[in-house]
Coordinates of C-alpha atoms in Angstrom, one line a residue:
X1 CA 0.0 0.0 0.0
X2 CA 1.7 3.7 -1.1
X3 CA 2.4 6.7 1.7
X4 CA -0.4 8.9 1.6
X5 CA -0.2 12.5 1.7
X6 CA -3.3 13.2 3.9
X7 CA -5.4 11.6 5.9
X8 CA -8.0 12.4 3.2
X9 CA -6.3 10.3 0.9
X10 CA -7.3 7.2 2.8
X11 CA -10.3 8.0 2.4
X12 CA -12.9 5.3 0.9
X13 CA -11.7 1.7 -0.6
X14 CA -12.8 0.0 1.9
X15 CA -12.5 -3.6 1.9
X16 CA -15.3 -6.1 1.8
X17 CA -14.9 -9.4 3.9
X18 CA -17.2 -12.8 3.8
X19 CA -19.4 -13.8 7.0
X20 CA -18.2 -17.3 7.8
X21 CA -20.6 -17.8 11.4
X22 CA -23.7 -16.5 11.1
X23 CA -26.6 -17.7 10.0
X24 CA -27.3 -16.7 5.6
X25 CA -29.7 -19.3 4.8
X26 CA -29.0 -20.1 1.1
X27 CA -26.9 -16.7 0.9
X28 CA -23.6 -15.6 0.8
X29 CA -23.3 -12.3 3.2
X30 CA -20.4 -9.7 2.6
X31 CA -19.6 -7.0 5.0
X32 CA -18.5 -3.5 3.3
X33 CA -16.2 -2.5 6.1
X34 CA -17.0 1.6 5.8
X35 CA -15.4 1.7 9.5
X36 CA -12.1 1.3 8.2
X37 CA -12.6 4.9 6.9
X38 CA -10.0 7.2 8.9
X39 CA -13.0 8.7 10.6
X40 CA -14.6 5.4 11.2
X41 CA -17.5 5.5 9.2
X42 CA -18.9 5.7 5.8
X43 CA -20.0 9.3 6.4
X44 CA -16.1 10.5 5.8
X45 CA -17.2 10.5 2.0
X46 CA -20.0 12.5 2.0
X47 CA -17.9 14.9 4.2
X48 CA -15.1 14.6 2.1
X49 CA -17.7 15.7 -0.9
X50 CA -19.5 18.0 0.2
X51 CA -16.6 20.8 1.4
X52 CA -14.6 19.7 -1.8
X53 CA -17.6 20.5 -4.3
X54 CA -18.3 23.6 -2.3
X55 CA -14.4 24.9 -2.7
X56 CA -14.8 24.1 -6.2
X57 CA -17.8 26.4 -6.9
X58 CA -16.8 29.2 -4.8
X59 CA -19.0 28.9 -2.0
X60 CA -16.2 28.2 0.5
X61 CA -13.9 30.9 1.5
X62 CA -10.6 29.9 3.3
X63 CA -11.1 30.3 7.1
X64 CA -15.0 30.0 7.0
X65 CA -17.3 29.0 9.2
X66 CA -19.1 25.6 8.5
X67 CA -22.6 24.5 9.9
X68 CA -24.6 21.2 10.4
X69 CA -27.0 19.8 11.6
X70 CA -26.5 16.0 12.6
X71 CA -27.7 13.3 14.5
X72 CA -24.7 10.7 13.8
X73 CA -21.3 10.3 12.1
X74 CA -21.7 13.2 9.9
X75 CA -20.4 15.1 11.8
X76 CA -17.0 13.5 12.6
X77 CA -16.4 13.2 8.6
X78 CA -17.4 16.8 8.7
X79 CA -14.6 18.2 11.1
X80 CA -11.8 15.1 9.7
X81 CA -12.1 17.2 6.4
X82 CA -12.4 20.9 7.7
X83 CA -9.6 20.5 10.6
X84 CA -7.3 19.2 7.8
X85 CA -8.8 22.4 5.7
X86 CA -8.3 24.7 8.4
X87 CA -12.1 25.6 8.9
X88 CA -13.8 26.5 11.6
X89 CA -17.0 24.0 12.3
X90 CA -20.1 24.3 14.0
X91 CA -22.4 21.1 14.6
X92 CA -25.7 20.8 16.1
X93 CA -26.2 17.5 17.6
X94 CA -29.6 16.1 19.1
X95 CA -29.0 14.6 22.6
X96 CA -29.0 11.0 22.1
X97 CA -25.9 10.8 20.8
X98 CA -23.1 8.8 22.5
X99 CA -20.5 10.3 24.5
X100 CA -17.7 8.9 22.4
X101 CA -18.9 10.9 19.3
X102 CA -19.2 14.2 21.4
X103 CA -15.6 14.1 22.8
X104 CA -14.7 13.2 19.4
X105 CA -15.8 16.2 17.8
X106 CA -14.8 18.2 20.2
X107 CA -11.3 16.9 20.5
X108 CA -11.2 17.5 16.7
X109 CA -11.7 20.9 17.3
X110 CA -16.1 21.2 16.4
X111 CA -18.4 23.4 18.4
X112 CA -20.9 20.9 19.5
X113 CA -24.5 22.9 20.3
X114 CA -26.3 19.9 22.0
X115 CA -30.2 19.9 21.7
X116 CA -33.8 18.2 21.5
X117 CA -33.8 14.8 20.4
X118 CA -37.7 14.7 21.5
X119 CA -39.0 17.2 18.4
X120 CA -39.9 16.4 15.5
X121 CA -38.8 19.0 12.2
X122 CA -40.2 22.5 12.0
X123 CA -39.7 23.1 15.9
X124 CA -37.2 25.5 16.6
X125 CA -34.8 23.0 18.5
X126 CA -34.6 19.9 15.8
X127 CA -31.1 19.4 15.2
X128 CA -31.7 20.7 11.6
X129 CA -33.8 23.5 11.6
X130 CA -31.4 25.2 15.1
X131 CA -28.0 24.5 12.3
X132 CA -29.6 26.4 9.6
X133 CA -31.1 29.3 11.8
X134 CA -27.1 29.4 13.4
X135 CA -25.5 29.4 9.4
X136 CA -28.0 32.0 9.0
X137 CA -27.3 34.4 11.6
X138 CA -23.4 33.9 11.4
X139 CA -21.6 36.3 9.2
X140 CA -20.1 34.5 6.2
X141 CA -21.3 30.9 7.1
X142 CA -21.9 28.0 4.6
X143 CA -24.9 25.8 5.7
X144 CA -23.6 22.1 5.0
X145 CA -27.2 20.8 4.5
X146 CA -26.4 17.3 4.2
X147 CA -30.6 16.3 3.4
X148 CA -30.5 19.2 0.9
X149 CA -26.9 19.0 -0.5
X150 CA -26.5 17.1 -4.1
X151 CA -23.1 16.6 -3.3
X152 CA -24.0 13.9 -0.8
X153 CA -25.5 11.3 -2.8
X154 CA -22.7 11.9 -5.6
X155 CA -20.1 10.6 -3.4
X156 CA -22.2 6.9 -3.7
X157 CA -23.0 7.4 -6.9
X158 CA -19.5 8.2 -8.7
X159 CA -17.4 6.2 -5.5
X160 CA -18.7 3.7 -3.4
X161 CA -21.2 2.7 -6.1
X162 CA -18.8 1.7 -9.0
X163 CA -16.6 0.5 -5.8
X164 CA -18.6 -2.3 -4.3
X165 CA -19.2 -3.5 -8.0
X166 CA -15.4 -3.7 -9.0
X167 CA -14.7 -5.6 -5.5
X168 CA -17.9 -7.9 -5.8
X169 CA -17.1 -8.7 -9.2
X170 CA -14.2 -11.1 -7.7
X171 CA -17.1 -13.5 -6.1
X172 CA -19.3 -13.3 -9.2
X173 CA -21.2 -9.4 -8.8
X174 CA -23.5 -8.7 -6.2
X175 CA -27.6 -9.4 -5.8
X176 CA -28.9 -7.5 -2.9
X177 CA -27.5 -4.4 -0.8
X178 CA -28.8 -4.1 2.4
X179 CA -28.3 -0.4 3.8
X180 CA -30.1 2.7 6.3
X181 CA -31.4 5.8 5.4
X182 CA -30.4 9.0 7.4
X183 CA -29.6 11.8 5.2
X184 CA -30.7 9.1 2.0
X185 CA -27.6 9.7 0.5
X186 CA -26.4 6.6 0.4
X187 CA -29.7 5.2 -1.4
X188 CA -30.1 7.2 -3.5
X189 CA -26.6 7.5 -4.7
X190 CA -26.4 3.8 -5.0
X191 CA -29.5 4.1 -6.5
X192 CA -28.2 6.0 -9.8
X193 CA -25.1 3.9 -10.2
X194 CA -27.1 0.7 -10.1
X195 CA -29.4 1.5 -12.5
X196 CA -27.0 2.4 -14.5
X197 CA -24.6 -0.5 -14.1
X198 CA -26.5 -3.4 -12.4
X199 CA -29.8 -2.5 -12.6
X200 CA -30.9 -6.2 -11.2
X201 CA -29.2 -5.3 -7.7
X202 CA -32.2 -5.2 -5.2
X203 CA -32.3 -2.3 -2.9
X204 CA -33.1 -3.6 0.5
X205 CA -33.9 -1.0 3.6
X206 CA -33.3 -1.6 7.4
X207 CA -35.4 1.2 9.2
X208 CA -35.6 1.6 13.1
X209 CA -38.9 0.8 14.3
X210 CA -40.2 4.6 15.1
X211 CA -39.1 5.8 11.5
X212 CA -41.4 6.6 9.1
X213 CA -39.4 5.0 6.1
X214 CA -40.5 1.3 6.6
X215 CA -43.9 1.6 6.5
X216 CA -43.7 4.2 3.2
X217 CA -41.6 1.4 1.2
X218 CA -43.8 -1.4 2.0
X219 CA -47.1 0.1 2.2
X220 CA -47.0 3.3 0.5
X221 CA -47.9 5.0 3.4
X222 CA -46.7 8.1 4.1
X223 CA -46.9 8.6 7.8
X224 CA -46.2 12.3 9.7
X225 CA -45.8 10.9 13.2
X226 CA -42.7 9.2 14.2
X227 CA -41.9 7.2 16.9
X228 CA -38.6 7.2 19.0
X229 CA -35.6 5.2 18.8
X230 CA -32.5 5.3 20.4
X231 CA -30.1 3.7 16.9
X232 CA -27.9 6.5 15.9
X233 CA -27.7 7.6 12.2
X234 CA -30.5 6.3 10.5
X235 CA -34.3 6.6 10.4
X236 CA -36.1 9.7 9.6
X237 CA -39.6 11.3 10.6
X238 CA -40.1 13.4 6.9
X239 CA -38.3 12.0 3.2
X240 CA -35.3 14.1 2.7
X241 CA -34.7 16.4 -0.2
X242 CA -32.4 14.3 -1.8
X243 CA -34.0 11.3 -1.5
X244 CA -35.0 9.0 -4.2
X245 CA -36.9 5.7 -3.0
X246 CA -37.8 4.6 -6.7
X247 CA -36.0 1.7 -6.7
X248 CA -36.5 -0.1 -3.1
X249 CA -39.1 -2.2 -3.3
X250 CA -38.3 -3.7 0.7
X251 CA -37.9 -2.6 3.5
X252 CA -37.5 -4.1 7.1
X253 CA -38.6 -2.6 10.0
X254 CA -35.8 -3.1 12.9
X255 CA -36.2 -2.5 17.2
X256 CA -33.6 -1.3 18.9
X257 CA -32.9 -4.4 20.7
X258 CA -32.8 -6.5 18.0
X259 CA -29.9 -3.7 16.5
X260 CA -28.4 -3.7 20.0
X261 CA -28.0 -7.6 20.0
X262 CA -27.3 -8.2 16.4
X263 CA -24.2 -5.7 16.7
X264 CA -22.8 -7.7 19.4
X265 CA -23.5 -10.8 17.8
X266 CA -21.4 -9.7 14.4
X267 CA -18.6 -8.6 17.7
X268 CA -18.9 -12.5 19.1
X269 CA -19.5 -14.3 15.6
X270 CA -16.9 -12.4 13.0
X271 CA -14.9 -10.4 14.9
X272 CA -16.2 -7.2 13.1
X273 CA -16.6 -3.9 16.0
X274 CA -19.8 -2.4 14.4
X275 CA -21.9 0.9 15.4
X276 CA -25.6 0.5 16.6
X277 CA -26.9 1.5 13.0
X278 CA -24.5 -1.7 11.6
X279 CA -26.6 -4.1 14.1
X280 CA -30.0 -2.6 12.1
X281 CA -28.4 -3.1 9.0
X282 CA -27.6 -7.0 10.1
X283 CA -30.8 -8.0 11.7
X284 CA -32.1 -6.8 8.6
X285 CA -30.2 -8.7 6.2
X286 CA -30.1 -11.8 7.9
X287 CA -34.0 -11.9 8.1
X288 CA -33.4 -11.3 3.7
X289 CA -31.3 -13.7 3.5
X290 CA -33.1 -16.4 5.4
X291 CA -35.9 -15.6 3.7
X292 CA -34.8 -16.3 -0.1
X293 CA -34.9 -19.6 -1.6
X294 CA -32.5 -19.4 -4.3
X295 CA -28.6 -18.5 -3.7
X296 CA -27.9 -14.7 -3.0
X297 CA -24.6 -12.8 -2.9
X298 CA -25.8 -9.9 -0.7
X299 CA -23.8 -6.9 0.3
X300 CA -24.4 -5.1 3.8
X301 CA -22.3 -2.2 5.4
X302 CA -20.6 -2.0 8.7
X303 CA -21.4 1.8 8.6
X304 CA -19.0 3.1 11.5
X305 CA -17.2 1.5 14.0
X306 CA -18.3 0.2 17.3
X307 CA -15.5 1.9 19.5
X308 CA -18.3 5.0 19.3
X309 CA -20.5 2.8 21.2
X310 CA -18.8 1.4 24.1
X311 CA -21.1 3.0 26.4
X312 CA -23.7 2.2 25.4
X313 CA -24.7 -0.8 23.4
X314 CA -21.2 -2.6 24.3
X315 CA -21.8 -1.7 27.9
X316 CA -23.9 -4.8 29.4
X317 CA -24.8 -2.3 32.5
X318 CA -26.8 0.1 30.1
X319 CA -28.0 -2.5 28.3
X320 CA -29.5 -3.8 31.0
X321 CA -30.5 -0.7 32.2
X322 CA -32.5 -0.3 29.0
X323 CA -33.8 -3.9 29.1
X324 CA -32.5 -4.8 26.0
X325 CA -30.4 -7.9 27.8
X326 CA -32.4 -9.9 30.2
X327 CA -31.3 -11.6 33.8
X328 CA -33.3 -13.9 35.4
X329 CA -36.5 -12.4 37.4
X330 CA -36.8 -13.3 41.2
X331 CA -40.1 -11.5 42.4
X332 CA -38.4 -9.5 44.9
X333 CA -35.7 -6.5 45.6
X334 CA -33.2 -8.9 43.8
X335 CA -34.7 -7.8 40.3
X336 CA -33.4 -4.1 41.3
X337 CA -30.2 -4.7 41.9
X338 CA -27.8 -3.7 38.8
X339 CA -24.8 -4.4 40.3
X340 CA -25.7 -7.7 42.0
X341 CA -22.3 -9.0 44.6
X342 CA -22.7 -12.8 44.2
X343 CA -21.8 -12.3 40.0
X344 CA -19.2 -9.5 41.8
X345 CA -20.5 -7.0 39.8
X346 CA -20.2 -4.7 42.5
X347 CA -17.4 -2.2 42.6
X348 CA -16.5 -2.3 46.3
X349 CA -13.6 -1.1 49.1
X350 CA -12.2 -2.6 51.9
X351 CA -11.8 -0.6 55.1
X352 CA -7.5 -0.8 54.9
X353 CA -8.6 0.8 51.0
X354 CA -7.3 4.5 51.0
X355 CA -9.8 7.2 50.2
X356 CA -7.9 8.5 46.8
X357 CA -8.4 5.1 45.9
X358 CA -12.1 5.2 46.6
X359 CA -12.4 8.6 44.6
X360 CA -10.5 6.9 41.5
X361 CA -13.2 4.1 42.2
X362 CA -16.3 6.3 41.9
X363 CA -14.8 8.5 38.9
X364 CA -13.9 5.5 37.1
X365 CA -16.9 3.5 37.2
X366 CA -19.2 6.7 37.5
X367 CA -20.5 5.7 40.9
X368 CA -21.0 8.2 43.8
X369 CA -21.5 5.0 46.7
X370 CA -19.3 2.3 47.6
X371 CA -19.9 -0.9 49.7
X372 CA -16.9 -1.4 52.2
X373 CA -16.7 -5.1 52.8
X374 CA -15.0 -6.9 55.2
X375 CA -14.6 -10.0 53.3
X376 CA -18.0 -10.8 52.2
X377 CA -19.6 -8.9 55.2
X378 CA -21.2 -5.3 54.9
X379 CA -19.0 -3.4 57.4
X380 CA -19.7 0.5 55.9
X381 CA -21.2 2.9 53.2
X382 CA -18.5 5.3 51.6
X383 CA -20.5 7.9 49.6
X384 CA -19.0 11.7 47.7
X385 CA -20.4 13.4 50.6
X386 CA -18.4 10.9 53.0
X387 CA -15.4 11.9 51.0
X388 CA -15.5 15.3 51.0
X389 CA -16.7 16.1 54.5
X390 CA -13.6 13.9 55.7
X391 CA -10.8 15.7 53.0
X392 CA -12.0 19.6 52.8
X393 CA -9.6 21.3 54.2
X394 CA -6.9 18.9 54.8
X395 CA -6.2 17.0 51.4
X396 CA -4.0 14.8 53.3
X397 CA -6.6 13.0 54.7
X398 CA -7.2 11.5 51.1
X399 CA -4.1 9.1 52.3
X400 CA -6.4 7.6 55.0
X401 CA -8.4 4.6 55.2
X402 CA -11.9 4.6 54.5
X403 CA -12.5 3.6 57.7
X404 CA -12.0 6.4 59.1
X405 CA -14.6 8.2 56.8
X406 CA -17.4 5.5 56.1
X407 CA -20.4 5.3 57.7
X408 CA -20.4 2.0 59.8
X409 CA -24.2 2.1 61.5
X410 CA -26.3 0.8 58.5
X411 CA -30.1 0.1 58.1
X412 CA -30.5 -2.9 55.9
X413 CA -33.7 -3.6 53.7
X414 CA -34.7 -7.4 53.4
X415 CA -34.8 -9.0 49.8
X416 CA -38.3 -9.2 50.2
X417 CA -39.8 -6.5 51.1
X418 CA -42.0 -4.2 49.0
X419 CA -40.7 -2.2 46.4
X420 CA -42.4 0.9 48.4
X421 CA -40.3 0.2 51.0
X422 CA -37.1 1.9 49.1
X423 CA -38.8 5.1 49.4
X424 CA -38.2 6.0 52.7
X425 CA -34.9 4.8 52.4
X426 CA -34.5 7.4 49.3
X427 CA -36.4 10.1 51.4
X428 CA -33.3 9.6 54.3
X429 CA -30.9 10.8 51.3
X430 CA -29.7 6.9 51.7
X431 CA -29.0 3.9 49.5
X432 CA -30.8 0.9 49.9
X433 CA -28.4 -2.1 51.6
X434 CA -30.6 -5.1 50.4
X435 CA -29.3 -8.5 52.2
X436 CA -30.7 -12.2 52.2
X437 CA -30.2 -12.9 56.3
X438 CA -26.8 -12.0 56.8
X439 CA -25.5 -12.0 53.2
X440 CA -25.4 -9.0 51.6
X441 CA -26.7 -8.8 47.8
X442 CA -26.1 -5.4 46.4
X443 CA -27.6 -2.1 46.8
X444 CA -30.2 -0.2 45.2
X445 CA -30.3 3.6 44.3
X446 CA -32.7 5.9 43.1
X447 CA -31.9 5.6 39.2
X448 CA -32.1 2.0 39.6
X449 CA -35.9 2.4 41.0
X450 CA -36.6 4.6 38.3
X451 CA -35.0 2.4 35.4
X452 CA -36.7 -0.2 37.3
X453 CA -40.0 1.7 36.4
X454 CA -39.7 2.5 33.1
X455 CA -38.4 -1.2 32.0
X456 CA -42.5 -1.9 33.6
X457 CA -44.2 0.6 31.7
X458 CA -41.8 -0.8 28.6

């Protein structure tokens, strides 16, 4: 492989590998590995295209001020191409997206203005319409305009279009591509090249349940409520500007748990790190190809890399959380506790432990109460308030043993009483110390009551 000059240059030729442990039915499935992009995901292209049309036609100036709106990866092609450009970039993100891809932006030198994920487009806070109104009101902006902006789908269309059919041509060409819809650039750049060049490839749509898009492809239906989902990057509530549906005929309509699982099932089978939207994109082609009855090659993108995700759908705690993974149910305070100590999921201290060391505990596992245990016996409750109380003023004291700082007279809840019995406990400012008898099984705090909750009314 030559030196290249810039990062830019790496940008697209990604390669395409074979699944060799899932489940294809009579199909051959081929991953199009867009997470090998420098940016780690296929958006880099459309980033990549966009700012370099717009330099061409004038309607860049060096040192200007770029603006978009988006709710995925985007945005990280976005400020790969203008920090290597040496413009200044403004993104407005909705607020489901994953910590990972906000400290990327920002350590790539983007604005991030967080807002609404909850709003639908034409209210002042969507993602899109709060970009344009900031492009408009700053002095010598260009507007990226990713669902408006030509230049996206050209980057399929004249790249990774006639590239997936040069690299598929080595197994015999390609019969199906199985790909999301954000911005619909990707469709609908694929879209042109195919019908150009193999018009017999099938377009095939995985859609987050909650988007509108499923439900148009298959029933013609063209619905203006959306639900909620929590996938990043794809799904839509209107049909963008660019888009061109004319030649998807299917389209499968994906939950977020069955993304969330089929993500880490691509991790466990082929070794492949995807992003939440490549776990849509799976479930869906898996359900195509099982469903066919002659031989298939299909074609399905990893669309960005999972390293994005790892707190989130890689993180079993959140996933949990969610109730997208399942433990067994016991009827009683046990089904509460997140952290449960006989799996020793709980992050605990020991009373010899020094304090610094239960700060770095709580920072690192995001945690503002520990357990001290005396072997497997409850001995003490170290919380921040503990912590500070005991250091402010003398920071020396952070060499001490938590002993001297925990609380050591405890009220224990048994594992089977009521969950209305927490709320007192809560209403003490306290954590809830649930035991079995004398053996201690974890504690329960507020967030856990309240995920608790919401997994019911789910």
């Amino acid at each position: 492989m030559p030196i290249a000059d810039s990062v830019l240059d790496l940008i697209a030729d990604t390669p395409i590998v074979k699944a060799r442990s899932l489940d294809t039915g009579v199909c051959e499935l081929y991953f199009k590995l867009e997470n090998h992009n420098p940016g780690g995901s296929i958006k880099d292209r459309i980033g990549l295209s966009m700012i370099t049309a717009a330099e061409a036609r004038g309607d860049i100036q060096p040192g200007a001020t770029l603006v978009e709106g988006t709710a995925g990866n985007t945005g990280i092609g976005l400020a790969l191409v203008a920090q290597q450009k040496g413009y200044k970039l403004i993104l407005v993100v909705p607020d489901k997206m994953s910590r990972e891809k906000i400290f990327n932006l920002k350590a790539m030198g983007a604005e991030v203005v967080l807002t609404r994920s909850d709003v639908a487009k034409g209210h002042p806070e969507y993602y899109q319409d709060l970009a344009e109104r900031i492009a408009r009101e700053t002095p010598g902006a260009y507007f990226i305009n990713q669902f408006g902006n030509p230049d996206n789908p050209a980057a399929h269309e004249h790249g990774t279009g006639p590239e997936i059919l040069r690299q598929m041509a080595e197994v015999g060409g390609v019969d199906a591509v199985v790909f999301g819809c954000g911005s619909s650039g990707t469709m609908t750049g694929l879209s042109r090249c195919f019908a150009v060049h193999a018009p017999d490839v099938e377009m095939v749509l995985a859609d987050p349940v909650g988007s509108i898009l499923a439900e148009y492809i298959n029933d013609g239906v063209l619905n203006d409520k959306s639900g909620s989902w929590m996938v990043e990057g794809i799904g839509e509530d209107f049909l963008p500007g660019i888009s061109d549906f004319s030649r998807v005929k299917q389209a499968y309509a994906i939950s977020d748990q069955e993304s969330f699982l089929a993500a880490r099932q691509l991790l466990q089978a082929e070794g492949i790190l995807g992003g939440s939207s490549t776990g849509t994109l799976l479930a869906a082609a898996l359900k195509y190809c099982q469903a066919q009855t002659t031989p298939k090659k299909v074609l399905v993108f990893v669309c960005d890399t999972g390293n994005k995700y790892l707190s989130k759908l890689y993180n079993d705690y959140w996933m949990l959380d969610n109730g997208f993974l399942e433990r067994e149910q016991h009827g009683d305070l046990r089904d509460l506790i997140l952290r449960p100590y006989s799996r020793r999921d709980t992050v605990v201290l020991a009373p010899t432990d020094l304090l610094v060391t239960a700060y770095q505990r709580m920072k690192l596992y995001e945690i503002s109460q520990l357990p001290v245990m005396d072997g497997d016996r409850i001995v003490g409750i170290l919380d921040e308030s503990d912590v500070l109380l005991h250091v402010y003023g003398d920071e020396a004291r952070f060499r001490e043993p938590v002993s001297s700082a925990m609380v050591s007279k405890l009220d224990f809840l048994d594992v089977k009483s009521p969950v209305e019995a927490l709320l007192p406990v809560f209403d003490r400012g306290q954590v809830a110390i649930v035991t079995d008898g004398d053996r201690f099984l974890g504690l329960i705090t507020r967030i856990d009551l309240l995920n608790y909750l919401r997994r019911r009314v789910q």
